[in-house]
Each structure stands twice: as C-alpha cells, then as structure tokens.
XYZ file of C-alpha atoms in Angstrom:
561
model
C 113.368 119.500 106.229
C 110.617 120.938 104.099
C 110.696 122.699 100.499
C 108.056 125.485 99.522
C 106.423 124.813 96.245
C 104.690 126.887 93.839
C 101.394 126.921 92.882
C 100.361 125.328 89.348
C 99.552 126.640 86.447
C 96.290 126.231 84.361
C 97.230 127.842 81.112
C 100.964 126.869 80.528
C 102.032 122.800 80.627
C 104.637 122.176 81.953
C 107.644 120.106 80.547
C 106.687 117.202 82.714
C 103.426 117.268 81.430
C 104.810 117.089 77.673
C 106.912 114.352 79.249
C 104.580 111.789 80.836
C 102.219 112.927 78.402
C 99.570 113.556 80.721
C 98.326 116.490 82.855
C 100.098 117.246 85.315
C 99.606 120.116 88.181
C 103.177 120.021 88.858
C 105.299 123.035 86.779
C 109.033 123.278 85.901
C 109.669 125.345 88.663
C 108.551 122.554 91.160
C 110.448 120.199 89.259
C 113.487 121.925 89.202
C 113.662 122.802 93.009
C 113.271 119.121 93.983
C 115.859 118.177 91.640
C 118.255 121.132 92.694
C 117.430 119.860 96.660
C 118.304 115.942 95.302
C 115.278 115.128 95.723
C 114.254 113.932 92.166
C 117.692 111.852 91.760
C 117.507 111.502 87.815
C 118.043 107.558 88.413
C 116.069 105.188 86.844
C 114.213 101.676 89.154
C 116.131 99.619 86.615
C 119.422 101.320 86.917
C 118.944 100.943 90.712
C 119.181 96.738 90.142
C 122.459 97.192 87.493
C 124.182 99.172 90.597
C 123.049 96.486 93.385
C 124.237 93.924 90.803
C 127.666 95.410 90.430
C 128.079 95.964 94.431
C 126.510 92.173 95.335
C 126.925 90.284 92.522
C 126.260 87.392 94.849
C 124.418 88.061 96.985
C 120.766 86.319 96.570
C 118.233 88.903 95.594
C 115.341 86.987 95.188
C 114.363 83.889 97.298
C 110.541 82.086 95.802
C 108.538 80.241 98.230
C 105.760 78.400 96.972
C 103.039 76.663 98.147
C 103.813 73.535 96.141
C 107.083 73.372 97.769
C 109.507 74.571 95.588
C 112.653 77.829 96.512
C 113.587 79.101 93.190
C 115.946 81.670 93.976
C 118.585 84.761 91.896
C 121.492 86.354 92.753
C 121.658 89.767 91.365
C 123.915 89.032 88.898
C 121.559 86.738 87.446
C 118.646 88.444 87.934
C 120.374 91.638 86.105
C 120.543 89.437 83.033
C 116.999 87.649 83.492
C 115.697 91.372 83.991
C 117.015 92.049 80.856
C 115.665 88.601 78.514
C 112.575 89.503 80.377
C 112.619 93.142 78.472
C 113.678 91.455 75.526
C 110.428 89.031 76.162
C 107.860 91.977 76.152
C 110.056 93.783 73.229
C 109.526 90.753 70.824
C 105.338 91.491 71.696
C 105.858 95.168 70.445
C 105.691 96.904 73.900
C 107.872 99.609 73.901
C 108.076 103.216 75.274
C 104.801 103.956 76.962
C 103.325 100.900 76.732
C 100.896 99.387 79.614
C 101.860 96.050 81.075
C 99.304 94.426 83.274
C 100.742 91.649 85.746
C 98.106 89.617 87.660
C 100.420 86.728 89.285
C 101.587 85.465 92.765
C 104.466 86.634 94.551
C 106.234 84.702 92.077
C 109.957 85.829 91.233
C 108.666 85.907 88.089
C 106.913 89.212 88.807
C 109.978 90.934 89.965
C 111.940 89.827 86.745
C 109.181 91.265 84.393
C 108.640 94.468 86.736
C 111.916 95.380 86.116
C 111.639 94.200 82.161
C 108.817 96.868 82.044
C 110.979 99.679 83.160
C 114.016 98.588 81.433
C 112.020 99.262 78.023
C 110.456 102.142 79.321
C 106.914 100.866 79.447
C 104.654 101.575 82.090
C 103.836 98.468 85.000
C 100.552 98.370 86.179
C 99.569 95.476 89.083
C 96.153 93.256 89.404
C 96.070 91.160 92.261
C 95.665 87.204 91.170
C 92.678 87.038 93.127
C 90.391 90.024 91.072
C 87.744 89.219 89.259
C 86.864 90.324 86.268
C 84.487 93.618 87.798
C 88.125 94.869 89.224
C 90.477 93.725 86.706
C 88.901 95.318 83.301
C 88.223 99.163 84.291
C 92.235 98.366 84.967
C 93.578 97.243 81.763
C 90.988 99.534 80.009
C 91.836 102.700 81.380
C 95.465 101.627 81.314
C 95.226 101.021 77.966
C 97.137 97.660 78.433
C 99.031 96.583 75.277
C 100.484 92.882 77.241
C 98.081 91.108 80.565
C 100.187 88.564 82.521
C 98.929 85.844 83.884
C 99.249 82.447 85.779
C 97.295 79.742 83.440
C 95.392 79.027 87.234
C 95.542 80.024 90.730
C 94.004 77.822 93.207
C 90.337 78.034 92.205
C 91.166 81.089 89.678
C 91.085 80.293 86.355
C 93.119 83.266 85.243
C 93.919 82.422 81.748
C 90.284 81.965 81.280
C 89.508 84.988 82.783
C 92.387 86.821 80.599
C 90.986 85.741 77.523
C 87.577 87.418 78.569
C 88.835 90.264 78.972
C 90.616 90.213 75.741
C 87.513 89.919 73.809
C 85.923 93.239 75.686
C 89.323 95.315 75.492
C 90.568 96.530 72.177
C 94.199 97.484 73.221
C 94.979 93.942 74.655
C 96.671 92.068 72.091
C 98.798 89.600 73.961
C 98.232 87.063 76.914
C 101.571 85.949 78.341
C 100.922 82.463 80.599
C 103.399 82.271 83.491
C 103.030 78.424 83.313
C 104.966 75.342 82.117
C 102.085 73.499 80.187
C 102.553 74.586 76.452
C 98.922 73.056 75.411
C 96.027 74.981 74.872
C 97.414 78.356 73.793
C 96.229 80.334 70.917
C 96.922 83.414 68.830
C 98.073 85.979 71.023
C 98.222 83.704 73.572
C 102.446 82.612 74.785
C 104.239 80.542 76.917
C 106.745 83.124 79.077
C 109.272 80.484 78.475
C 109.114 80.311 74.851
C 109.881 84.257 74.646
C 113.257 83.964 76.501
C 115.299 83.206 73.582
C 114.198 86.823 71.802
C 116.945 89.350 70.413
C 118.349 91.863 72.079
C 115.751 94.823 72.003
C 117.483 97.412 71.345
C 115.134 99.981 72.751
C 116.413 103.234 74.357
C 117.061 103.819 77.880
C 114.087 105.184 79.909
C 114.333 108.840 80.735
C 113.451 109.009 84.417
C 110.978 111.913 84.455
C 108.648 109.299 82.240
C 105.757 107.058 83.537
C 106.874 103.955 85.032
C 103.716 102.466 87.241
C 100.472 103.087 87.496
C 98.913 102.266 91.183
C 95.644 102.044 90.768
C 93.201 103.010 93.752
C 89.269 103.007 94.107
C 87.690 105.435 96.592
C 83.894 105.920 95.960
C 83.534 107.159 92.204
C 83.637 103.180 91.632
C 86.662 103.347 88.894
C 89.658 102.449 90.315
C 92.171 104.939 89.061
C 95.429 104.809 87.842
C 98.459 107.017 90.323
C 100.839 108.135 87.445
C 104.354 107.672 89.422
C 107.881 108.620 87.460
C 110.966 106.566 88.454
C 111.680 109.877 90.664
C 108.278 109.753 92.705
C 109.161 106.161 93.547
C 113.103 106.166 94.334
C 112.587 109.215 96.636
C 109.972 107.449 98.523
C 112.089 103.985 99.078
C 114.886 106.005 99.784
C 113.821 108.233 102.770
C 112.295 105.676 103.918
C 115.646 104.081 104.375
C 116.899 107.665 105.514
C 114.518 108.132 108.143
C 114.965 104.562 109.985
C 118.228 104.322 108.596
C 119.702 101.617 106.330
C 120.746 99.162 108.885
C 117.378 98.941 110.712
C 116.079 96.549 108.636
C 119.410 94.209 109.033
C 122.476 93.972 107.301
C 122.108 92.912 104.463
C 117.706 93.162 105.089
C 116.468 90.010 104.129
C 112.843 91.099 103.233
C 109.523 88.619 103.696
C 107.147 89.905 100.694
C 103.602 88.531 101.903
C 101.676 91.731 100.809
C 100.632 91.113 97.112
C 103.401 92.486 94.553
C 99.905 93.530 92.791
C 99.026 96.203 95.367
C 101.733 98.915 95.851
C 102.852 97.700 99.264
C 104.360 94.472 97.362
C 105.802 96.560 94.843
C 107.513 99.519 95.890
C 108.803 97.875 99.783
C 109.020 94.077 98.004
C 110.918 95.224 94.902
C 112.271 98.660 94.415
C 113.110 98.815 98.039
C 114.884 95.738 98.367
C 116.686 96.447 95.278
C 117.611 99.496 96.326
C 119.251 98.717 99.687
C 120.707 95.554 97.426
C 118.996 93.367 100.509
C 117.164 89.506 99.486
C 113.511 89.778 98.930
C 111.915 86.495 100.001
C 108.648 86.111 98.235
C 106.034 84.122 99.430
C 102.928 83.154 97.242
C 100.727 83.102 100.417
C 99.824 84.170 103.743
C 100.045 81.564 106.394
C 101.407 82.442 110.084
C 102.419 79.423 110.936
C 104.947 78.959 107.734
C 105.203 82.091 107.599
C 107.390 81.331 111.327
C 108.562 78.688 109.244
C 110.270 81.090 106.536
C 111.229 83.780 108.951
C 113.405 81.033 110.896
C 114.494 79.374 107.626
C 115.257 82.480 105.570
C 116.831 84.919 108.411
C 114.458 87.140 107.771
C 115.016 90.655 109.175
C 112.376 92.760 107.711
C 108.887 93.344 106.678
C 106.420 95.749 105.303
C 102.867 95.033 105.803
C 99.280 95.997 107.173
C 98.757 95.304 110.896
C 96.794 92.054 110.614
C 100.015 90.618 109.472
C 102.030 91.465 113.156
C 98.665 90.416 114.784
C 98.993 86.823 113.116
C 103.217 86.473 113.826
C 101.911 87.770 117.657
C 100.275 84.568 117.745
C 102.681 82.360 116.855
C 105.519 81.349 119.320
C 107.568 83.896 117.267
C 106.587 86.286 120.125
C 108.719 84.544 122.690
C 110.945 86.549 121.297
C 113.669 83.555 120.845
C 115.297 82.624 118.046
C 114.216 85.559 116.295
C 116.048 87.152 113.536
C 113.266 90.042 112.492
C 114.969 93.537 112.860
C 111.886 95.778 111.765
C 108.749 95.709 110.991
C 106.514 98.610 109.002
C 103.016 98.564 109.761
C 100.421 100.937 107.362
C 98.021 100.682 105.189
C 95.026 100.338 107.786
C 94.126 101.369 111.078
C 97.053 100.755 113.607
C 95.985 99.530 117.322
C 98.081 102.063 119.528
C 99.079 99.310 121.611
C 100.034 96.965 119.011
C 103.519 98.607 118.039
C 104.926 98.679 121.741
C 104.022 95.057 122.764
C 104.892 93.582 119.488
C 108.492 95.329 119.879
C 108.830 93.699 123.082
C 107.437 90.033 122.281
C 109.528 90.036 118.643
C 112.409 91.351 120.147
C 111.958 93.610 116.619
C 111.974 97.397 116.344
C 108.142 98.121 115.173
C 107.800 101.355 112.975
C 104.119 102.731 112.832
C 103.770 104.503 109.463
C 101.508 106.308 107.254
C 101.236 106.267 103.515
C 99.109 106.274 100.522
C 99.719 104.094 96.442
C 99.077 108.216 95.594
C 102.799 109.004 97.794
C 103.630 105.572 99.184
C 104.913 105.692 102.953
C 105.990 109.601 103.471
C 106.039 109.279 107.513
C 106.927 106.499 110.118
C 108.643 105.831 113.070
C 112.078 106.059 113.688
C 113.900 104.180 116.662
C 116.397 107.534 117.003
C 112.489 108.754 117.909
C 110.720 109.397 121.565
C 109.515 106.266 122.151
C 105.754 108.188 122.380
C 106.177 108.303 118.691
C 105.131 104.540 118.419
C 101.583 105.904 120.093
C 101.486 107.838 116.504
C 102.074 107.288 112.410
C 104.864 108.475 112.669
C 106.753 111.653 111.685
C 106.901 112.887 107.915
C 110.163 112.290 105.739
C 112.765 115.052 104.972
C 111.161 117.207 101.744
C 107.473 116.131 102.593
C 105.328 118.132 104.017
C 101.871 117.607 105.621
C 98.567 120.061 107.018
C 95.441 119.651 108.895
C 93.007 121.947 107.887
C 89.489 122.664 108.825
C 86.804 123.240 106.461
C 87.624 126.658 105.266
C 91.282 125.161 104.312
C 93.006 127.051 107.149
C 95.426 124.901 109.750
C 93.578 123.838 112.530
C 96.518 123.699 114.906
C 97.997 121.542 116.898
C 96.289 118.801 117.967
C 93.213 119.583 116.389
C 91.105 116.791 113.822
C 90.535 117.885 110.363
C 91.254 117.110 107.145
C 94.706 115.563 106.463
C 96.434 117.369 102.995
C 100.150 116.337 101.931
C 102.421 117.465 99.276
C 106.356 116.424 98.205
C 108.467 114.881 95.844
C 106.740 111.424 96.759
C 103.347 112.382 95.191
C 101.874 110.896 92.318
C 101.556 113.103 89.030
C 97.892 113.018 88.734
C 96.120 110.512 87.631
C 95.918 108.420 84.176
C 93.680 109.954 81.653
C 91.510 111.783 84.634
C 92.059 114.863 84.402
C 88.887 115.443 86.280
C 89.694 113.599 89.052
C 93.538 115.265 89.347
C 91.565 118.475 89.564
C 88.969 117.331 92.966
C 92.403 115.910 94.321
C 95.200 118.902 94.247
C 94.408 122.111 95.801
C 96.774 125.476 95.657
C 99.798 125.084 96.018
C 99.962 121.364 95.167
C 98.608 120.261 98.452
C 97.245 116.985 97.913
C 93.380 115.993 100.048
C 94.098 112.255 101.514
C 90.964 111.948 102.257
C 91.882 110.920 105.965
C 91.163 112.490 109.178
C 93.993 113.591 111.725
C 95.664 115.661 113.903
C 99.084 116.774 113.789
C 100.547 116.879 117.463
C 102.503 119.329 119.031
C 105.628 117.461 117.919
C 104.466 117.566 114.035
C 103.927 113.507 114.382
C 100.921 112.718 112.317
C 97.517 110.620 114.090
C 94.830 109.403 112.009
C 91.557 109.448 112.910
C 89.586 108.169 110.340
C 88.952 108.361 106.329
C 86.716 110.413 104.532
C 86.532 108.555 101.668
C 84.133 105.580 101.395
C 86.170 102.582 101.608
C 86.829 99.731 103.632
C 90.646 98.456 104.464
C 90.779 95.031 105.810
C 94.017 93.619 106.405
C 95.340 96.317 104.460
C 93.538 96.169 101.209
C 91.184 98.715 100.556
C 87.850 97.324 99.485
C 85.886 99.435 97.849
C 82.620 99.161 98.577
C 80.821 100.808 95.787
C 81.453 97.744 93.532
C 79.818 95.786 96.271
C 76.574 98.411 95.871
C 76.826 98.588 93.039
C 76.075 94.565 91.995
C 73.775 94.030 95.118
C 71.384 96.930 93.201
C 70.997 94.888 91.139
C 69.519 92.432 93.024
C 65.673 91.219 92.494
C 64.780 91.372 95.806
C 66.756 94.283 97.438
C 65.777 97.817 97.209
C 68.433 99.668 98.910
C 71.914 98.947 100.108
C 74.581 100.091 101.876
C 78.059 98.449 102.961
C 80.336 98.827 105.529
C 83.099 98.505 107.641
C 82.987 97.518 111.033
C 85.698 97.393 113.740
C 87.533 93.738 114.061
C 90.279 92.966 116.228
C 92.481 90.899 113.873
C 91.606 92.358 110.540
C 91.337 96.307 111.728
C 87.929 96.153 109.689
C 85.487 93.756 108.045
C 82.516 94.508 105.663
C 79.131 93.769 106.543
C 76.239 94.344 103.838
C 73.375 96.640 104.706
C 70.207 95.429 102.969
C 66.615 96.691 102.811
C 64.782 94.228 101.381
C 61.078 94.498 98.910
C 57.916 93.122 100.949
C 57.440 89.898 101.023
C 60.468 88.305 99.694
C 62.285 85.793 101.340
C 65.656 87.189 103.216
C 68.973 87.375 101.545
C 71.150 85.123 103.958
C 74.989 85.634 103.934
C 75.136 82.372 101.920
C 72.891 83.650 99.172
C 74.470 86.902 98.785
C 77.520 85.901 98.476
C 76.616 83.680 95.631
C 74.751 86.124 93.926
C 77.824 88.592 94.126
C 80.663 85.838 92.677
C 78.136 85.105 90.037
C 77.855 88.737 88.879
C 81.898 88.718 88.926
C 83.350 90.165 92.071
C 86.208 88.460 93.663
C 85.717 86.294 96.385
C 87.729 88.479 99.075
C 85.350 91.371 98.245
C 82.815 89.747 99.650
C 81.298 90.618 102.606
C 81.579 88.497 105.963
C 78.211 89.615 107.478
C 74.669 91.165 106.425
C 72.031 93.033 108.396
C 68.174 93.538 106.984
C 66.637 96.597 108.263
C 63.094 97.853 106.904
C 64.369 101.287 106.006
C 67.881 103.144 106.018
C 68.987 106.405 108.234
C 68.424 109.098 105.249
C 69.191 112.432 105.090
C 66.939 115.093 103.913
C 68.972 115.273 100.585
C 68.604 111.195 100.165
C 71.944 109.871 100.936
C 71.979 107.425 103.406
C 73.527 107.951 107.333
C 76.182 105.191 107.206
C 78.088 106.729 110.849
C 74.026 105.891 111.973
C 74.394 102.090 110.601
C 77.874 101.381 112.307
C 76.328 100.928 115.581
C 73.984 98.529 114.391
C 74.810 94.302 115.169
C 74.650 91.804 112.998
C-alpha cells in the first residue's frame, strides 16, 4: 500500500514545525493523512514499555552479558519502574522537555533504562558509540546542544570519563557528566555517580506529546559533520512496527528473544535492540561485545531467536559450528546496513536452519523494505520489498523514473522518514526534493516486481561491518600531515567485512614513506578512533584528477595495496 503526499511548503510552517521546533518540509496536510491512514499512531516509545509491562509483567526484558562475566537481567515490570528512577535521575540534572542527552556506553542495560528515561521526560536521546574519539564525539554533543553526556568511567583502553571531561571544557551547553561506574572516587562538580541519582523525587514533568523530538541519529556522508536525523516517537514506532507487519510478529520467535551485538549507539542497536523489542514485548539480550565464538555461546545459552545486524555478523555465526544447523534456536535474522553478498542470505538460511531477511534501510528512515518468508524465494536475491505506506523511485538524472530494472538514483519517502535534520536547514534542503521524496544517496534498480537492488552509494563513505566510516575525517587529519600532499581514502571490496578502508597517499619528494604503522599513529594522536583507522595504504606519485581538480577515486579502486 502506498499514500500520495503533498508537496511542501516554503512560506507557511507547518504545525509540526512549531512542534519539534525545527524546520520541517513536512506540512499539516501530510501529517494528517498518515495519521488518518494509522500510520502516525499518536503513541509514545515510552508508553510502548508501560503496555509490554502490563501484558508481560514477567517476562525478562532485558538480559546483560558482559565481558567480565556478569548477566544482570529485568523483567518488564521492573524495568517500567527503573525506566522511570532513571527519568527521575536526569530530572534532578535539570533536563527536561527538549533537552539533548548524549549516551556513549556499552550495550549495557543501563543504556536501555536511560533511553527510555530520556523519552519518558520528553528530552531528546542522542547515541555516541563508546569507541569515538573525541574528532566524532564533539561536532555530536555540539550540534546537539547536549545539556547531560553519559559515560562509562573506562572502556577497555578508552578512557571515557577523561575524554568526557574534555569535551566539557570545549562545549558550553554540557553541564553534567553522569559515570555509569561503581567507583565513587575521583568525581567533581558536575561530575555524578548514576547510582547516587536513583534515590531523586518523583519528576513530575509532563507526558511527552508524540509529534515532539525524541532521537537524534546522527549520520556523516561527505560534508564531514555528522548530522543529527530529527525522528518523532511516530517516525520510529511506524518503522519497528511494519517491520513486524511485513515478516510478521512470530518470525522472529515467540516470545523473540533478541541478541543486541550492533552498538545501541548507532541506530541499528537502538531502534531493532530497544524500541523493537519493547514493542513486540520480546527479551533483548545485550551483549557488550562482538565475539563469534560466545556469541554461539549466548545464542545456545539465551534461546536466542532473533537478530538485526550488518552482514559481517552472519558471515562470523557461518563460521562457527552454529551452521550445522543443530541445536539451533535462531528464527530470523535481518541483514542491512552494508552491502549484502547475494548468496549469503540463501546458504545461511539453509546452514542456520533460520529464515534470513535481506533488507534495506537508512538512521534517516530506519529499515523501510526487507524480505518476507510469505515472499518468492527470488526475493532473498534482492533488499527486499518496501513496507505498506512507503514508497520508493529510481530516477535518472533529469528526476524522471527510469523503469524497471534500470540503475539510477534511489529516492524514498513515508511516514518512516526523518523530519529534517537538527539545526541544518541547509542540508534538509540538498536532501528533500518535490513532493517530499527523499535522495538516499544509493544506487539501484527497482525490478519488475517493485523489490528494491542496490548497486552502490553515491555518497562518499565507507561501511564496514555495517558502520559507516566516513572518510572525510580520515582526509581531513592525514592533510594535515608534514609529509603528505594529497590524499584520498577508500573502500575496497572484502569478503568478511563487505568493505575495508585503505589510505591513498601522495607523498612530498624526498620524505621517507608513511608505513601503515606510522599513519595510524599519527591519526590516533590527532584524535580519531581507533576503528576509523584504515587497514591498508598505497603511495602513488600523483592522483587520477579531473580537469576541475577533484580526484578519480572509481580510477584508485583498482589499484593493490
């Protein structure tokens, strides 16, 4: 099923836009037809845990696995109340309606507790992966305005409440640290123990609305900012729950017992980990890292019977002895976020014994088309086919369809779609075309059965294992070095990880070469996080240029290392 929207209008704002408080292309008239269709639900994310707590009261919603051992674990009638003294928490630091709170932890339970704090109070979630350094983390919580940054005191070799309190100094709006920890030493002003703000008063803060601004996703293509996807409550329930439409509910097992690998940070973690799970009242098992071995170890242990993640994480369970297929409890598996081997869904249904669902999705819509196993099986050769009230086009470079079959540029538009984005109104203007058609930025065809293929991206990024790296910040610091005089990164084809980066350098006479070894120290020194960093480098004497400077990178791709 698809709806027909209206254009927007540039002279009159609309009552969303006087309600997120941002511009925003989309006018009452849009709004109103996706909430006539049901669509646009009017629910609130929190309200969506108070229901699953009064239907499962018991049942175990989140499951922790750490590293160091230990399975802290909540029903949902417990984490209903922790939810809310996790509201009260943040309410006691002054962050109320519209506020920006920055989370940069594990797949902790933790995070899903405060998540649903955030958007109990009405304030607005924002995720940083544990791992950022401070080069990714800042144009975050400064564009975000972030009133509250969440931390671990340390991860592995991270030291994150270090690294908070340097970005404190450089960002005016941050004026608390909250250390997800249980050492009480060392703290000081605007500096707290999570633990010691449990006992805080009720709030007493209004209900959220659910047309306001809940999360902001933020993305980097190749302007070098990451940028903040302004998502309502709406946006994101109508996602998870044609998702759960289109396979249907009992797909993913019943009850689904999720395993939450991808980072809660990125929006994979965070709209399949949480608000999914919560919304199909299933147990989210969260682990604080990626290993396939105990990974095998959890799905066996933990029954679980579904997963959302990039490819490279089937590729790793395909070789473990979890592809004998024996013993088995996984149900389905959703692969996006990177390129998807066409192979890859067919044999892994077979070895897993697990229904695999190809899919396609961006933090901009989050997953708006996948497989479905009432589906042709040829539809697992695809990305699947788009949701019920989405709609998508390929057009060619005058903006007309280019039929059937035929590559161009992939547009989409539906109730899924973010609102713009935060404070860039420049950017919401380059990214919605008439008619609210959104540009992806992805190549593809549309077959003759309306399934969507990708081809490629447009935009300059890199997406290993599912994370998009982008590689401007990589440039942009290697510019900088001494002895290099131009640069160029990119990603090149790998079999386990869809794509890995290699660094392009031309180098000034004479100097000695810039080894993999050196580079990479240079870069962690100048503040990018270690799993930006690239895994090869290639010296060449001069780039492939255009005649209007810009260099040839489809030229450099065929180049070894």
């Amino acid at each position: 099923m698809s709806t027909t929207v209206s254009s927007s209008s540039a002279v009159t704002p609309s009552a969303l836009s006087s309600a997120i408080g941002q511009h925003t292309p989309v006018d009452d008239a849009t709004v109103q037809r996706w909430r006539d269709l049901g669509w646009w639900e009017q629910r609130t994310i929190r309200s969506i845990l108070s229901e699953a707590a009064q239907r499962e009261p018991d049942r175990l919603a989140l499951v922790g696995r750490r590293s160091n051992g230990q399975r802290p674990t909540r029903t949902y009638a417990e984490l209903d109340v922790t939810a809310h003294t996790a509201a009260n928490a943040l309410a006691s630091l002054g962050v109320g309606h519209g506020d920006a709170v920055v989370v940069m932890l594990p797949n902790w339970i933790e995070y899903a507790e405060i998540v649903f704090g955030v958007m109990e109070i009405g304030a607005m979630y924002a995720g940083v992966p544990v791992a950022y350094g401070p080069l990714q983390a800042a144009p975050i919580l400064r564009r975000s305005k972030a009133k509250v940054l969440v931390v671990p005191r340390r991860w592995r070799s991270n030291e994150n409440l270090e690294l908070a309190r340097e970005l404190r100094r450089e960002i005016p709006t941050l004026e608390s640290i909250v250390v997800v920890d249980d050492e009480a030493e060392g703290l000081g002003d605007g500096e707290h123990r999570w633990s010691d703000l449990l006992d805080a008063p009720d709030h007493g803060v209004p209900a959220p609305r659910p047309d306001q601004l809940c999360y902001l996703g933020f993305t980097s293509g190749t302007t070098g900012e990451p940028k903040g996807a302004m998502h309502t409550h709406e946006t994101l329930i109508y996602s998870a729950r044609l998702q759960a439409e289109h396979l249907g509910s009992r797909t993913y097992g019943d009850p689904m017992v999720q395993l939450v690998a991808s980072p809660v940070g990125h929006h994979t973690g965070f709209e399949w980990g949480i608000v999914f799970t919560a919304l199909l009242a299933g147990t989210a098992v969260h682990v604080d890292r990626w290993d396939p071995a105990w990974g095998v170890e959890i799905v066996r242990a933990e029954g679980i019977t579904a997963f959302f993640g990039a490819p490279t994480f089937l590729q790793d369970m395909m070789r473990t002895d979890l592809a004998d297929g024996r013993g088995s409890s996984l149900a389905c598996i959703v692969i996006a976020g990177a390129p998807i081997p066409r192979n890859l869904p067919t044999d892994a249904s077979e070895a897993l014994g697990a229904f695999i669902s190809p899919a396609w999705g961006m933090t901009e819509c989050s997953i708006i088309t996948a497989s479905s196993p009432d589906e042709d099986p040829a539809v697992l050769r695809t990305d699947g086919s788009v949701f019920a009230g989405s709609e998508l086009r390929v057009v060619d470079l005058d903006g007309k369809d280019s039929g059937p079959d035929v590559e161009g540029d992939l547009l989409m538009r539906g109730p899924a779609l973010a609102l713009g984005y935060y404070d860039r109104p420049d950017a919401t203007a380059d990214a919605y075309r008439d008619g609210l058609w959104f540009a992806t930025g992805d190549r593809a065809v549309l077959d003759g059965g309306g399934r969507l293929v990708l081809r490629g991206r447009t935009k300059d990024i890199v997406i290993r294992g599912g994370e998009n790296i982008p590689v401007t910040d990589i440039e942009s610091v290697l510019f900088d070095h001494p002895d290099v005089v131009n640069v160029a990164v990119i990603g090149v084809p790998d079999e386990r990880l869809g794509e890995r980066v290699r660094a392009v350098l031309v180098q000034r006479q004479g100097s000695a070469p810039v080894d993999l070894r050196a580079m990479s120290d240079y870069l962690l020194d100048a503040g990018l996080s270690k799993h930006y960093l690239p895994e090869d480098v290639v010296h060449l004497e001069e780039m492939p240029m255009t005649p209007s400077g810009k260099i040839q990178k489809f030229k450099l791709r065929g180049i070894g290392a």
